[in-house]
Amino acid sequence: MKTKRFALLAILVLALIFIAACRQNETSTPEEAPTPTAAPEDTQTPEDNQDEEIEEQQPEDREIITVSVMNWGVANSFSDDGEICELYQYVIDHFGIMFEPIDVGWDNHVELAHLWAAANTLPDIIGAADFVATPTLSSWAEAGIIRPLPDNMERFPYLYHMVRQPSVTAFDIDGQTFFIPRGNDPYPEYTAMARGIINRRDWRESLGIPIPQTPEDFMDMWRAFMENDMMGDGSIVFGVLPDSTGILNDQAFATFGDTRHAWVQMPNGDMVIPGFERSALPLMSFWRDAFQEGLVDPDFITNPSGVSQELFALGRAGTLIRQIAPLHLRLVYDRFVELTDIDFFEAVEILMPPTVPGITPQFLRGTGFWSETYFSSRLDDYTMDRVMEYFNWAASPTGIATLQFGFEGRDWQWSAEGMIEQLTDINPDTNMPFRANAMYTFAAGGMGNLVMWGGAIEYVDPSIDPRLINMAREFLDNLLENYEFTPVDNRLRAINLDEVNEMPLRVSEEFVAFMTNSTATSHEELWEQFHSRWVANGLQRAYDAMTAEVAARGY
Amino acid sequence: MKQDKSFGNSLANFIIYSFLILFGISILFPFYNMVLLSFASFEDSMRQGLYLWPHSFTFDNYRRVFMDAQVMSSIRVATLNVLFGTSLAMVLTIFASYVLSRKNLPGRRGMFYFIIFTMYFSAGLIPWFMVLRALGFVDSFWVMTVPNAMSVFNMILMRNYFLSLPDSLEESARLDGAGEFVIMWRIIVPLSAPIMATVALFYAVGFWNQWWNAMLFIQDVNLIPLALLLRRLVIDNSIQFGDAMGVAQLAQEGIRVHSRALELATVTVATIPILCVYPFLQKYFTKGIMLGAIKA
């Protein structure tokens, strides 16, 4: 009987732990949604540059150099049997460079890069995501692990244009730039953080609901979607499906002003993160109300990356909140074509964020990049110049188009309107012309996006239905005309402080914790509880440190 | 033994068994759901739900998995890892355990502590990486087995088991003229089936699931083991089923497969071999662990 008592006691303890873990309280940390392998929101319209041509190099008299390249999926750009595709041969012939691929994954590239750096075996070219937001950039630069870009970058005009953007120069160390930004967009009119609200217009209209104008209108519409068996088979339909936890506060639902996880300087000089400020409470309350009423698909918190468009196409929710740049819209469109018989353009609309009297919606505007390319200090100036020649071509409109669509004149051509016209056969799987990655191995893997992401030309990309491009363009034009843009001080991103790095808080996670809190505690009281915890976890310490640092720098 | 049939005892039994059943379900259900979804049709896979009963049943996902050259290559690498790694590890572990179980070996205690020391302290990842790199393990098949060829923990288990065997067996063999190798190979090892099976299972599972060394050292796609492939498929999303021939063939047959179902089918394929081995070794497994622990 003694054993049984012990077993019962153990079960009791486990049960208490289980109940405590299940109980929603403000100290619980929500499960982090998978990091989206996000394509950049930034876009590029290369019309202005299309007349510029890169002066072709004549490297016949130069020896061919080989450099190692670390990037996601870069091994897929090279044939296993060593066969060289026509595009790779073109690069070898014109730039005299061969590449040795060092393949890494999205989730382990940081770990591997640090290990290789410590073991002095870092590849020559290193693709990495957001090292600038960590102490890695400065520590690598100080330790001489990476080298700065060459002097006189004006020799490489497309790269020079990119690295002179304020969002890049903010990270200069001693006047030197240590990376090439990827996804950097020199055309800020289309960089309004293209995130927004994709809605089932056919559902809304079938219910006779006018275009929602206020947050309450949105709630009513979502409620109506849930109550009216929109799928006609009794299946559960939610009002709204956020693509990820990060989308909740990051300007997709920009009704309540700036709620980002970013540093902002207040008029009195204090530095704050808007998402942790009381000004974010209305948006947090909005999401909490919607979630507690069951209007939000709760699975969004743990959905794998990229599944939201599929679920939306299948009628899981009436509204999808996610990026809406053309490439992203195409992802949604493709799922409709693949999985349903619904005419996407008849069924779907992009809605502008609702308005609240006294609060001006704010969108982030400014050039940006989502990852960087670094260069090992083992590269001497001569080799670096050779690499820069290739990079400059790859960043040019012609280079980008070549890596995306193939050879100009044979696989594609510029139209009189500045659009790319593909000349290749139709791919029966996609019903669109074949792209370069289907024809040339070199363009298929990590080499295709080593310098510039395909999103850089998404507004002239012929593989995207023009109607999708127009949807995105109209939305962004509307923003430009009618909404305010959040001021961005790129210098603040570059400040690296221990007090900030050690603060274990993310606005997106706190939003989820807040919205999923099912206690009877009022929004106001709950926010106070959250705020106390944030302060206890170093928020105020980070604020104070940042404020002092910014003051010391005289910003 | 008199059985207590009181209400309190019955209630306690009820609570304990209920708990154990729920606990068992919580462990088994995800696995059950994984197997179920791995056989699900494209439409069911898309719904991504939790199923108690199969809504559909198809082998298409498994056909697609086994059509993929990368999966087959990874299964081959993992199988070779298990065969070679387990063999090497068992030989090394048996030798080390036997030597350290000899009571008349001079410096035995010192050697034992020296080996134990490596279990608790290491030079760290970077020196380890640099040493293996200098030894030529980059992009080498052997990196998945040789550096981890012997586990100190397993060696201790086996050594303790050897110590538990009666000394008289060894003395008898010695009187018959047997040397150390004969005693080990003819007397000790055959008498140690439970610990042999247990340790072999530990090693086999470890080598089957090997991915860390491969992630650090392997660039050649032909040397990627199954566990690393799974990691990239499921967690990293950096690898997709690359064999276009398989997709085309299934598409010609009008068959569609969903990526989630493919992932789960691959995970199932990776799990089944070890699950099949385990029942055959289970009786040794439990016994071996206990015996190895007694002398510790």
Coordinates of C-alpha atoms in Angstrom, one line a residue, chain A residues 1 3-4 7-8 10-11 14-15 37 73-76 80 101-108 111-112 114-116 118-121 303-305 307 310-311 314 316 338-339 429, chain B residues 4 6 8-9 11-13 15-17 19-20 42 45-48 125-126 129-130 133 212 215-216 218-219 221-222 228 231-232 235-239 247 251 256 258-260:
Chain A
M1 CA 0.0 0.0 0.0
T3 CA 3.9 2.0 -3.1
K4 CA 0.4 2.9 -4.1
A7 CA 2.1 6.5 -6.9
L8 CA -1.0 8.5 -6.0
A10 CA 3.2 11.3 -7.7
I11 CA 0.0 11.5 -9.9
L14 CA 1.8 15.7 -11.9
A15 CA -1.9 16.6 -12.1
T37 CA 11.1 31.8 -44.2
G73 CA 20.2 25.6 -50.7
V74 CA 23.3 26.7 -52.6
A75 CA 24.2 23.0 -53.4
N76 CA 21.1 22.9 -55.5
D80 CA 26.0 16.5 -58.5
P101 CA 29.0 25.5 -52.7
I102 CA 28.8 25.2 -48.9
D103 CA 25.2 24.3 -48.2
V104 CA 23.5 25.3 -45.0
G105 CA 19.9 25.2 -43.8
W106 CA 17.7 28.1 -42.6
D107 CA 17.7 26.9 -39.0
N108 CA 21.4 26.0 -38.7
E111 CA 25.2 28.0 -35.7
L112 CA 27.4 26.7 -38.5
H114 CA 29.8 30.8 -35.8
L115 CA 31.4 27.4 -35.6
W116 CA 33.3 27.9 -38.9
A118 CA 35.7 30.2 -34.6
A119 CA 37.6 27.4 -36.4
N120 CA 38.8 29.9 -39.1
T121 CA 37.1 27.9 -41.8
N303 CA 0.7 26.5 -38.0
P304 CA 3.8 25.6 -40.1
S305 CA 5.2 28.4 -42.2
V307 CA 0.3 26.9 -44.6
E310 CA -3.6 26.9 -48.3
L311 CA -6.0 27.0 -45.4
L314 CA -9.7 25.8 -48.5
R316 CA -10.7 27.9 -43.2
E338 CA -4.4 24.3 -57.3
L339 CA -7.0 23.4 -54.7
D429 CA 2.4 22.3 -64.4
Chain B
D4 CA -6.5 -5.8 -0.4
S6 CA -11.0 -2.3 0.2
G8 CA -9.6 2.8 -0.9
N9 CA -7.4 0.3 -2.6
L11 CA -10.0 3.7 -5.9
A12 CA -6.2 4.0 -5.8
N13 CA -6.0 1.3 -8.5
I15 CA -6.7 6.4 -10.4
I16 CA -3.3 4.8 -11.1
Y17 CA -4.5 2.8 -14.0
F19 CA -3.4 7.9 -15.2
L20 CA -1.2 5.3 -16.8
F42 CA -4.1 14.5 -50.7
S45 CA -3.6 15.7 -45.7
M46 CA -4.5 19.3 -46.6
R47 CA -7.0 19.5 -43.7
Q48 CA -4.1 18.9 -41.3
L125 CA 32.7 22.1 -29.9
I126 CA 35.2 24.2 -31.7
F129 CA 35.5 20.4 -34.9
M130 CA 39.0 21.6 -35.7
R133 CA 38.6 18.6 -39.7
W212 CA 24.7 16.2 -35.6
M215 CA 25.2 18.5 -40.2
L216 CA 28.6 19.9 -39.2
I218 CA 28.8 16.7 -44.6
Q219 CA 28.2 18.7 -47.7
V221 CA 24.2 15.2 -50.6
N222 CA 25.0 11.5 -51.3
L228 CA 19.5 14.8 -41.2
R231 CA 15.5 17.4 -40.0
R232 CA 15.8 19.4 -43.2
I235 CA 12.1 21.5 -39.3
D236 CA 14.2 23.4 -41.7
N237 CA 12.2 23.2 -44.9
S238 CA 15.5 23.6 -46.8
I239 CA 15.1 20.3 -48.7
V247 CA 6.3 13.7 -59.2
A251 CA 1.1 13.2 -62.0
R256 CA -1.4 14.1 -56.0
H258 CA 0.7 16.5 -50.1
S259 CA 4.0 17.7 -48.7
R260 CA 2.8 17.2 -45.1

